N, CA, C and O atoms as a Maestro MAE file, in Angstrom:
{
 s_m_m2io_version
 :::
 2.0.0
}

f_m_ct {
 s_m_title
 :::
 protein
 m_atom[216] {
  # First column is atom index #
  i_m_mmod_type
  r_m_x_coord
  r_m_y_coord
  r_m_z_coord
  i_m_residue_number
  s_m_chain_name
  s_m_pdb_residue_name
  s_m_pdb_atom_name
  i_m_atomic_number
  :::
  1 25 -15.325 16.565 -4.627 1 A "UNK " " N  " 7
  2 3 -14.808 15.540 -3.752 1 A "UNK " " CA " 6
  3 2 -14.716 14.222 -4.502 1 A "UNK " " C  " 6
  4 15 -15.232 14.103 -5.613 1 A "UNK " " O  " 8
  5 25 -14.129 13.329 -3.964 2 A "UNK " " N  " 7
  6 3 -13.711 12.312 -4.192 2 A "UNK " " CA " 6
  7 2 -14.791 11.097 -4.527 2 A "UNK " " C  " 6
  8 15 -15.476 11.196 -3.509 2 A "UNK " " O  " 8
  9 25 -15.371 10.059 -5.252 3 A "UNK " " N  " 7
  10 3 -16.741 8.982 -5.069 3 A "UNK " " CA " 6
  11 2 -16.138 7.948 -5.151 3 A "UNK " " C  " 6
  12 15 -16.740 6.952 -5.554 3 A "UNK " " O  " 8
  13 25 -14.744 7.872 -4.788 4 A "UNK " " N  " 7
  14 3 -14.344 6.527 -4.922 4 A "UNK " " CA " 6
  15 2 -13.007 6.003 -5.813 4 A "UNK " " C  " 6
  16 15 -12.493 4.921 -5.527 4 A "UNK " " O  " 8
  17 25 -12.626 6.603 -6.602 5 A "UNK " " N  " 7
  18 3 -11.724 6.395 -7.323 5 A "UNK " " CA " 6
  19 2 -11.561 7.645 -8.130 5 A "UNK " " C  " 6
  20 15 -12.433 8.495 -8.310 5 A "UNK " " O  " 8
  21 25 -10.019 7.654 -8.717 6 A "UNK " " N  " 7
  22 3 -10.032 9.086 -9.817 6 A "UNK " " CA " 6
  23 2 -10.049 8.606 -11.155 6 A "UNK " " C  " 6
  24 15 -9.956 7.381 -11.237 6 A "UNK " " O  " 8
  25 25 -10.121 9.088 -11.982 7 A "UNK " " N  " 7
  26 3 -10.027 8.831 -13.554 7 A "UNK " " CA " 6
  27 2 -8.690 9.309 -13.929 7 A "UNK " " C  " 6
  28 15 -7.935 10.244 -13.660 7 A "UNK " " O  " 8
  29 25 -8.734 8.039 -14.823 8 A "UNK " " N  " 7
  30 3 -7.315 8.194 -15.515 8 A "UNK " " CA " 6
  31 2 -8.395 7.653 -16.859 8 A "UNK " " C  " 6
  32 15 -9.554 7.256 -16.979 8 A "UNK " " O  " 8
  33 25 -7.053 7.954 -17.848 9 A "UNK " " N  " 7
  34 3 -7.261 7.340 -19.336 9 A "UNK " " CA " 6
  35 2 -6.884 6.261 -19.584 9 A "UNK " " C  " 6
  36 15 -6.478 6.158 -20.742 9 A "UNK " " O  " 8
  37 25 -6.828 5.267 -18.923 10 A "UNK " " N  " 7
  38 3 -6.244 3.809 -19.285 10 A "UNK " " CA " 6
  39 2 -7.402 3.121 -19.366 10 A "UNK " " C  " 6
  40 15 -7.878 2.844 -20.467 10 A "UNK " " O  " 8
  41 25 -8.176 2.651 -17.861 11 A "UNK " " N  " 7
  42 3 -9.313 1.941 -17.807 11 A "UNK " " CA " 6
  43 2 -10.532 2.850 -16.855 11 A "UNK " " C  " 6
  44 15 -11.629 2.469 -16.446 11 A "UNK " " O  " 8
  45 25 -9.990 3.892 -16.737 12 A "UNK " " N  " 7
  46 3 -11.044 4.755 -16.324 12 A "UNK " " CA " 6
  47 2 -11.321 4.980 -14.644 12 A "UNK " " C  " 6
  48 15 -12.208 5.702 -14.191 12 A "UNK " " O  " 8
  49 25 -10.521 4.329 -13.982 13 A "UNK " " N  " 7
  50 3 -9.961 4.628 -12.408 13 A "UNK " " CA " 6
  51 2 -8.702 4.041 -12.323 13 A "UNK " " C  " 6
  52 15 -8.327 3.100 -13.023 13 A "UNK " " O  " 8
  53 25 -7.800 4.820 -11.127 14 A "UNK " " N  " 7
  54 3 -6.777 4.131 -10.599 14 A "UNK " " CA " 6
  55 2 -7.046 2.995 -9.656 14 A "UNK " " C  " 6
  56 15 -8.193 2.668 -9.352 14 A "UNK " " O  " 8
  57 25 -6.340 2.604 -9.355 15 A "UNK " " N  " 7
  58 3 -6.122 1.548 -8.266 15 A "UNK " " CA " 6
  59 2 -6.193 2.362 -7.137 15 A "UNK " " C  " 6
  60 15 -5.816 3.534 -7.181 15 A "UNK " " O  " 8
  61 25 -6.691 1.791 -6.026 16 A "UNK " " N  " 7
  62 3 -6.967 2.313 -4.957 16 A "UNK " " CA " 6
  63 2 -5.263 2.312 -4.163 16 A "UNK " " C  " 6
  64 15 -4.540 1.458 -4.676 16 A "UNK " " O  " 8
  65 25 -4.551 3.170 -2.978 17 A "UNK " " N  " 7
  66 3 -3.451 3.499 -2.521 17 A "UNK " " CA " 6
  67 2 -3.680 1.851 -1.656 17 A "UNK " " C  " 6
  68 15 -4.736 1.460 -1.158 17 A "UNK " " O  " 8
  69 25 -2.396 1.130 -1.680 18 A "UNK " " N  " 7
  70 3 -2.395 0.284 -0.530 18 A "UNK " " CA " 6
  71 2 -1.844 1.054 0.905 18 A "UNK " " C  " 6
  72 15 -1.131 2.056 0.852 18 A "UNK " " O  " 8
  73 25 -2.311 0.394 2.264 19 A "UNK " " N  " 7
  74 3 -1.960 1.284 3.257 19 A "UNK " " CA " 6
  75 2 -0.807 1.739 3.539 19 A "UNK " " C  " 6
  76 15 -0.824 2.438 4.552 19 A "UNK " " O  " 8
  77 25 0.618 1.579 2.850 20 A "UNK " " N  " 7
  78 3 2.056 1.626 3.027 20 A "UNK " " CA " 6
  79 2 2.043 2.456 2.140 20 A "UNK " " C  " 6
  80 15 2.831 3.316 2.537 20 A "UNK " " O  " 8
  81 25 1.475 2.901 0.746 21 A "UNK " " N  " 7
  82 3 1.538 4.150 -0.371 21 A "UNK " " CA " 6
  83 2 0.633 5.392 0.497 21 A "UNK " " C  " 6
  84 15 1.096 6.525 0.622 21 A "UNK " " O  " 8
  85 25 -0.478 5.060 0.965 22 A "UNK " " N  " 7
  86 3 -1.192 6.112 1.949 22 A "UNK " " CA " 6
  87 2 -0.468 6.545 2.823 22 A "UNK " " C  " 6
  88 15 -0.187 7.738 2.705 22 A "UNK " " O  " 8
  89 25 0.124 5.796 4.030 23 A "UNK " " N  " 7
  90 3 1.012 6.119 4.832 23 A "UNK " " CA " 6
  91 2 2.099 7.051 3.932 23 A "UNK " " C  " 6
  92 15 2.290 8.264 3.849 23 A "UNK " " O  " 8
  93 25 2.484 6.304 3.535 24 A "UNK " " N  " 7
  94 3 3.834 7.140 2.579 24 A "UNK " " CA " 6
  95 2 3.272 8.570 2.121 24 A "UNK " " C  " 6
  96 15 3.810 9.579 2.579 24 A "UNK " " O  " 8
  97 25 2.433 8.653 1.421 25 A "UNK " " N  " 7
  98 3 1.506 10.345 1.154 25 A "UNK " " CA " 6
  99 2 1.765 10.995 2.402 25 A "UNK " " C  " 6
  100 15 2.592 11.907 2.412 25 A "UNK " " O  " 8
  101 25 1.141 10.641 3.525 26 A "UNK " " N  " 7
  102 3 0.855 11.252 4.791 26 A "UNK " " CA " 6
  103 2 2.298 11.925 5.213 26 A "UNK " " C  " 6
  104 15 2.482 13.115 5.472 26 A "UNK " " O  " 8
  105 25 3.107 11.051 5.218 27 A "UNK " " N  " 7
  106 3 4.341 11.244 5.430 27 A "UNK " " CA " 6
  107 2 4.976 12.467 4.850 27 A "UNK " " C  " 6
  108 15 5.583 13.333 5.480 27 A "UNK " " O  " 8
  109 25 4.767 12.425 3.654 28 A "UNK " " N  " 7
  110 3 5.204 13.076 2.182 28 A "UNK " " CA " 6
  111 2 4.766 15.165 2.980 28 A "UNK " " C  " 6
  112 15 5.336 16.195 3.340 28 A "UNK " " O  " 8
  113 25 3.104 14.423 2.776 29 A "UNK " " N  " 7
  114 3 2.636 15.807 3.366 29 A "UNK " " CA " 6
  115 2 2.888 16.810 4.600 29 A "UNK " " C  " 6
  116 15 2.696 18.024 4.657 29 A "UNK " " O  " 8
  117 25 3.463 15.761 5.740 30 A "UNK " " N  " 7
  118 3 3.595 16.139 6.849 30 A "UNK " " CA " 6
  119 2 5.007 16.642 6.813 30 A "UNK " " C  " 6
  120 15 5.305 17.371 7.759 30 A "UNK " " O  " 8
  121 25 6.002 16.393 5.863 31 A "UNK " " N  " 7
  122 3 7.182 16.623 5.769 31 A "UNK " " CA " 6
  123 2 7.059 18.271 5.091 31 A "UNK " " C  " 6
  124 15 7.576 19.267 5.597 31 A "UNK " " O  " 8
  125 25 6.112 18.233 3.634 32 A "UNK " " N  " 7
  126 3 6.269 19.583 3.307 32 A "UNK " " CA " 6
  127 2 5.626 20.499 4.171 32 A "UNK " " C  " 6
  128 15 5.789 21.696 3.931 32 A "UNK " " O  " 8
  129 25 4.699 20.050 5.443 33 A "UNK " " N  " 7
  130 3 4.398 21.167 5.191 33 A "UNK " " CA " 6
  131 2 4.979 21.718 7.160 33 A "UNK " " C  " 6
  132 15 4.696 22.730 7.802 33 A "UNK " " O  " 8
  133 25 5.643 20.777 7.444 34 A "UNK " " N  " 7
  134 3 6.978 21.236 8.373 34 A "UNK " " CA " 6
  135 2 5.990 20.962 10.010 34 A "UNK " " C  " 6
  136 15 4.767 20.875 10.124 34 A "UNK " " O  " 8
  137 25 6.837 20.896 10.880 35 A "UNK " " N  " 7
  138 3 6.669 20.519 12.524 35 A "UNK " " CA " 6
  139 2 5.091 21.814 12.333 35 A "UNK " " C  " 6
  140 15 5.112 22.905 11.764 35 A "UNK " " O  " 8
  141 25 3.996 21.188 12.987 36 A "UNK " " N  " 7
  142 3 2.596 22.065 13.503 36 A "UNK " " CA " 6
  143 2 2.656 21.961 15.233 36 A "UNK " " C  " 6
  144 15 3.143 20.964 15.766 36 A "UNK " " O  " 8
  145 25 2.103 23.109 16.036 37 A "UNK " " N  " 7
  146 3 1.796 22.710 17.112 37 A "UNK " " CA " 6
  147 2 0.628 21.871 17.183 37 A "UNK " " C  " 6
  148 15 -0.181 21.534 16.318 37 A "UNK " " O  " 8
  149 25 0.756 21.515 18.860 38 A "UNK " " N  " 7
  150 3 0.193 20.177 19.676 38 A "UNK " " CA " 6
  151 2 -1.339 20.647 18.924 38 A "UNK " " C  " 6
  152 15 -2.093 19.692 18.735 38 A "UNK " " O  " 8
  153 25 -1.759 21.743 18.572 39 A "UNK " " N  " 7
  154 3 -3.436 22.271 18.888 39 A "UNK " " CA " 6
  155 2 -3.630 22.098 17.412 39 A "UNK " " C  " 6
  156 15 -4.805 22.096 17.044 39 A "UNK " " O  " 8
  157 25 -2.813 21.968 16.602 40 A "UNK " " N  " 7
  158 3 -3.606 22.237 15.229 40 A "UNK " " CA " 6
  159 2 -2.908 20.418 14.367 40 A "UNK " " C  " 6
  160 15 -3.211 20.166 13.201 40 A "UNK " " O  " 8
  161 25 -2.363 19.803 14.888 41 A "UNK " " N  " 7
  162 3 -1.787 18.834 14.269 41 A "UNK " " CA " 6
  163 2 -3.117 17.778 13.878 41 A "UNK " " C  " 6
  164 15 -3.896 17.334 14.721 41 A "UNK " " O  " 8
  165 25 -3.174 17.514 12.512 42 A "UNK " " N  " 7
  166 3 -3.634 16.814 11.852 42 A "UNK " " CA " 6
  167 2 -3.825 15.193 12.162 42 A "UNK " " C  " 6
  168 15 -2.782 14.589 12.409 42 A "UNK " " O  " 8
  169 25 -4.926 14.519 12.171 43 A "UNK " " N  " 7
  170 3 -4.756 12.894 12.618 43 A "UNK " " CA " 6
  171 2 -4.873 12.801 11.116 43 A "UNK " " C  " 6
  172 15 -5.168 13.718 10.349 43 A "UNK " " O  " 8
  173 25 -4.614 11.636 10.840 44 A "UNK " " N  " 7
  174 3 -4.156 10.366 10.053 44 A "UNK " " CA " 6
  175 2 -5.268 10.713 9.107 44 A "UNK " " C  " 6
  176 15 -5.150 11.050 7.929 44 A "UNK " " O  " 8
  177 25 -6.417 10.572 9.841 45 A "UNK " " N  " 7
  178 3 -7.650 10.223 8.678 45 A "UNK " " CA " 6
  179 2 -7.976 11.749 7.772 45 A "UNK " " C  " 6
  180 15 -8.421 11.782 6.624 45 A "UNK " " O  " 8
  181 25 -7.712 12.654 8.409 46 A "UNK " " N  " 7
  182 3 -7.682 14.213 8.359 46 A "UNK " " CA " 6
  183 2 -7.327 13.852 6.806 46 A "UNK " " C  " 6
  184 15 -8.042 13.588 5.840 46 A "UNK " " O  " 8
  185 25 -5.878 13.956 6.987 47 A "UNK " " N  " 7
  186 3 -4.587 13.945 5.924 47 A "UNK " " CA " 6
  187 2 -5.414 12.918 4.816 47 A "UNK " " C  " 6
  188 15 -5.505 13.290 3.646 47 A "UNK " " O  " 8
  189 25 -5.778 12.118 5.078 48 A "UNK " " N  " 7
  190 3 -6.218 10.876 4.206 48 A "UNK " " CA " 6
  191 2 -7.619 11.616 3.336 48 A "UNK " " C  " 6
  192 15 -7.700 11.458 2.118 48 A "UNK " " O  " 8
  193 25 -8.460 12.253 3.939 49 A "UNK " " N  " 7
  194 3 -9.303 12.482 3.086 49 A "UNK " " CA " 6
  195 2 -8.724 13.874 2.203 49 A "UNK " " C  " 6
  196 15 -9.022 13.988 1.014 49 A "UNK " " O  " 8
  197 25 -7.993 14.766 2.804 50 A "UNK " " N  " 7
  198 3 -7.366 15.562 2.271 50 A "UNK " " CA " 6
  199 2 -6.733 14.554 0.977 50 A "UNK " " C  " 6
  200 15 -7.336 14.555 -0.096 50 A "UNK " " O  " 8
  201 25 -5.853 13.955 1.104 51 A "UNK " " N  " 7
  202 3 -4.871 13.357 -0.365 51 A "UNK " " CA " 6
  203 2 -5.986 12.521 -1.135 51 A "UNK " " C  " 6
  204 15 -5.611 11.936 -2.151 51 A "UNK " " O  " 8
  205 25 -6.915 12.441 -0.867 52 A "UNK " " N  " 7
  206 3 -8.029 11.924 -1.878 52 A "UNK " " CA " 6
  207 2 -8.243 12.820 -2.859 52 A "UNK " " C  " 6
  208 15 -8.204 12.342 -3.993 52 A "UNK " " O  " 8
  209 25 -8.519 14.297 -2.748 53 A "UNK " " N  " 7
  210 3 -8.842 15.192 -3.326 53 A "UNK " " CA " 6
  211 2 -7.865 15.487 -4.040 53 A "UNK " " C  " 6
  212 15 -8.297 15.839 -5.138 53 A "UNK " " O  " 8
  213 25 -6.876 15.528 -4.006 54 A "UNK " " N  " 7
  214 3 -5.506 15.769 -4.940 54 A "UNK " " CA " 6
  215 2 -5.768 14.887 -5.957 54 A "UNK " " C  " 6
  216 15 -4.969 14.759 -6.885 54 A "UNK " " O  " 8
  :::
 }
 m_bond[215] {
  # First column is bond index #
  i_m_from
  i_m_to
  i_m_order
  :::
  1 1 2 1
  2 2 3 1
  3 3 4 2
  4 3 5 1
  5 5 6 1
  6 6 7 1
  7 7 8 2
  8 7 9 1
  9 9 10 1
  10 10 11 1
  11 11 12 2
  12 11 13 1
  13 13 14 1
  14 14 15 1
  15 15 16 2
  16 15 17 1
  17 17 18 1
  18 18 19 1
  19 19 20 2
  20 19 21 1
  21 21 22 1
  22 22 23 1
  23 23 24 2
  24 23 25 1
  25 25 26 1
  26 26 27 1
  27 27 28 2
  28 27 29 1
  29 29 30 1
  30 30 31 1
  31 31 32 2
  32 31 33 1
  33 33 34 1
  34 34 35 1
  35 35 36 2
  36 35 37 1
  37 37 38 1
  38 38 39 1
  39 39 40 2
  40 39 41 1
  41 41 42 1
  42 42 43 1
  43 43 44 2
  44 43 45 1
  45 45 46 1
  46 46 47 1
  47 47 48 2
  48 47 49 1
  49 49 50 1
  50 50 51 1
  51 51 52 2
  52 51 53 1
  53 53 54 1
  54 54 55 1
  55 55 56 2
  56 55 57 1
  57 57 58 1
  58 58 59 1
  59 59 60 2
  60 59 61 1
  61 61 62 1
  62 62 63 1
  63 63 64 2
  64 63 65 1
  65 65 66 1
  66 66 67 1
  67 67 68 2
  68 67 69 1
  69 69 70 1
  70 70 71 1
  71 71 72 2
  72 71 73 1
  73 73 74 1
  74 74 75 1
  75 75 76 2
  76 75 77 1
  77 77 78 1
  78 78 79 1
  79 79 80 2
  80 79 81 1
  81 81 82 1
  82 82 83 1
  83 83 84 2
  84 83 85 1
  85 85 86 1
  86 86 87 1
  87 87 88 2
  88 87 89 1
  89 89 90 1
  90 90 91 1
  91 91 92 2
  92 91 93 1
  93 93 94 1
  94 94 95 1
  95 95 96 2
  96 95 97 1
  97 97 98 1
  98 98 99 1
  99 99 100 2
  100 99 101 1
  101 101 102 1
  102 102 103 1
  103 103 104 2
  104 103 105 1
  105 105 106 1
  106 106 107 1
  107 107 108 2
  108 107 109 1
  109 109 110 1
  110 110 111 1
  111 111 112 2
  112 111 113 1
  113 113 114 1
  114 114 115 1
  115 115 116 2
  116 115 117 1
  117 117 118 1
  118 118 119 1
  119 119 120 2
  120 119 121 1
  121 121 122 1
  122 122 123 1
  123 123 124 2
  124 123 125 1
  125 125 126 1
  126 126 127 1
  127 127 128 2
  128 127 129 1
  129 129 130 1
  130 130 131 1
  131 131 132 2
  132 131 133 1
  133 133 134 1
  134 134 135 1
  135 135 136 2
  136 135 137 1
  137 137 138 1
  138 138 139 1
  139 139 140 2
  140 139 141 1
  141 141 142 1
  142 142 143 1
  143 143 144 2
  144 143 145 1
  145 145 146 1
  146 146 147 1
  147 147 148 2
  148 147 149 1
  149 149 150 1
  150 150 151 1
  151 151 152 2
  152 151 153 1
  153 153 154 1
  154 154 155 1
  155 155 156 2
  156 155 157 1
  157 157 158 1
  158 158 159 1
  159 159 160 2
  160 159 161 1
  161 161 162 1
  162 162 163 1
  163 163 164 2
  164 163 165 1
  165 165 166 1
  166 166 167 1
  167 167 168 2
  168 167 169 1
  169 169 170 1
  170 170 171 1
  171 171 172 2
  172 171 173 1
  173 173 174 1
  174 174 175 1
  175 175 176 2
  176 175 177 1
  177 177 178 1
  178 178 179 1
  179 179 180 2
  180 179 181 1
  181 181 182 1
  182 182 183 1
  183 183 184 2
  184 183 185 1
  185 185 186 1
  186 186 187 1
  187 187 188 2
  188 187 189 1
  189 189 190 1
  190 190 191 1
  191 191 192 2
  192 191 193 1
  193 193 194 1
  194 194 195 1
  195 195 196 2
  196 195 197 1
  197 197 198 1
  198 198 199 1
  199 199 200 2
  200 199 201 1
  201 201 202 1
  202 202 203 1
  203 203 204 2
  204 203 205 1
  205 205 206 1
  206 206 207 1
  207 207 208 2
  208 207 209 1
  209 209 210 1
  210 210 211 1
  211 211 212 2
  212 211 213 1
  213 213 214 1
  214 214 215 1
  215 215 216 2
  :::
 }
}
């Protein structure tokens, strides 16, 4: 899991997502992975800790 930031090779974390690049992920994800019913649809924060791990 995730402690806060990922590593890169530049300075050793990225920049954290501003909320319009997060949103935008969410978006991204909800698009591939197509219309879910009412019972299994994902909230916001769901998706968010999910794209941390990526």
């Amino acid at each position: 899991m995730s402690e806060g930031g990922k590593r890169s090779s530049s300075n050793g974390f990225e920049k954290p997502l501003t909320t319009e690049d997060q949103q935008a992920r969410v978006n991204d994800m909800r698009r591939l992975v197509g219309p879910l019913p009412d019972k299994i649809r994902c909230p916001f924060i769901v998706l968010m800790h999910q794209l941390q791990d990526i």
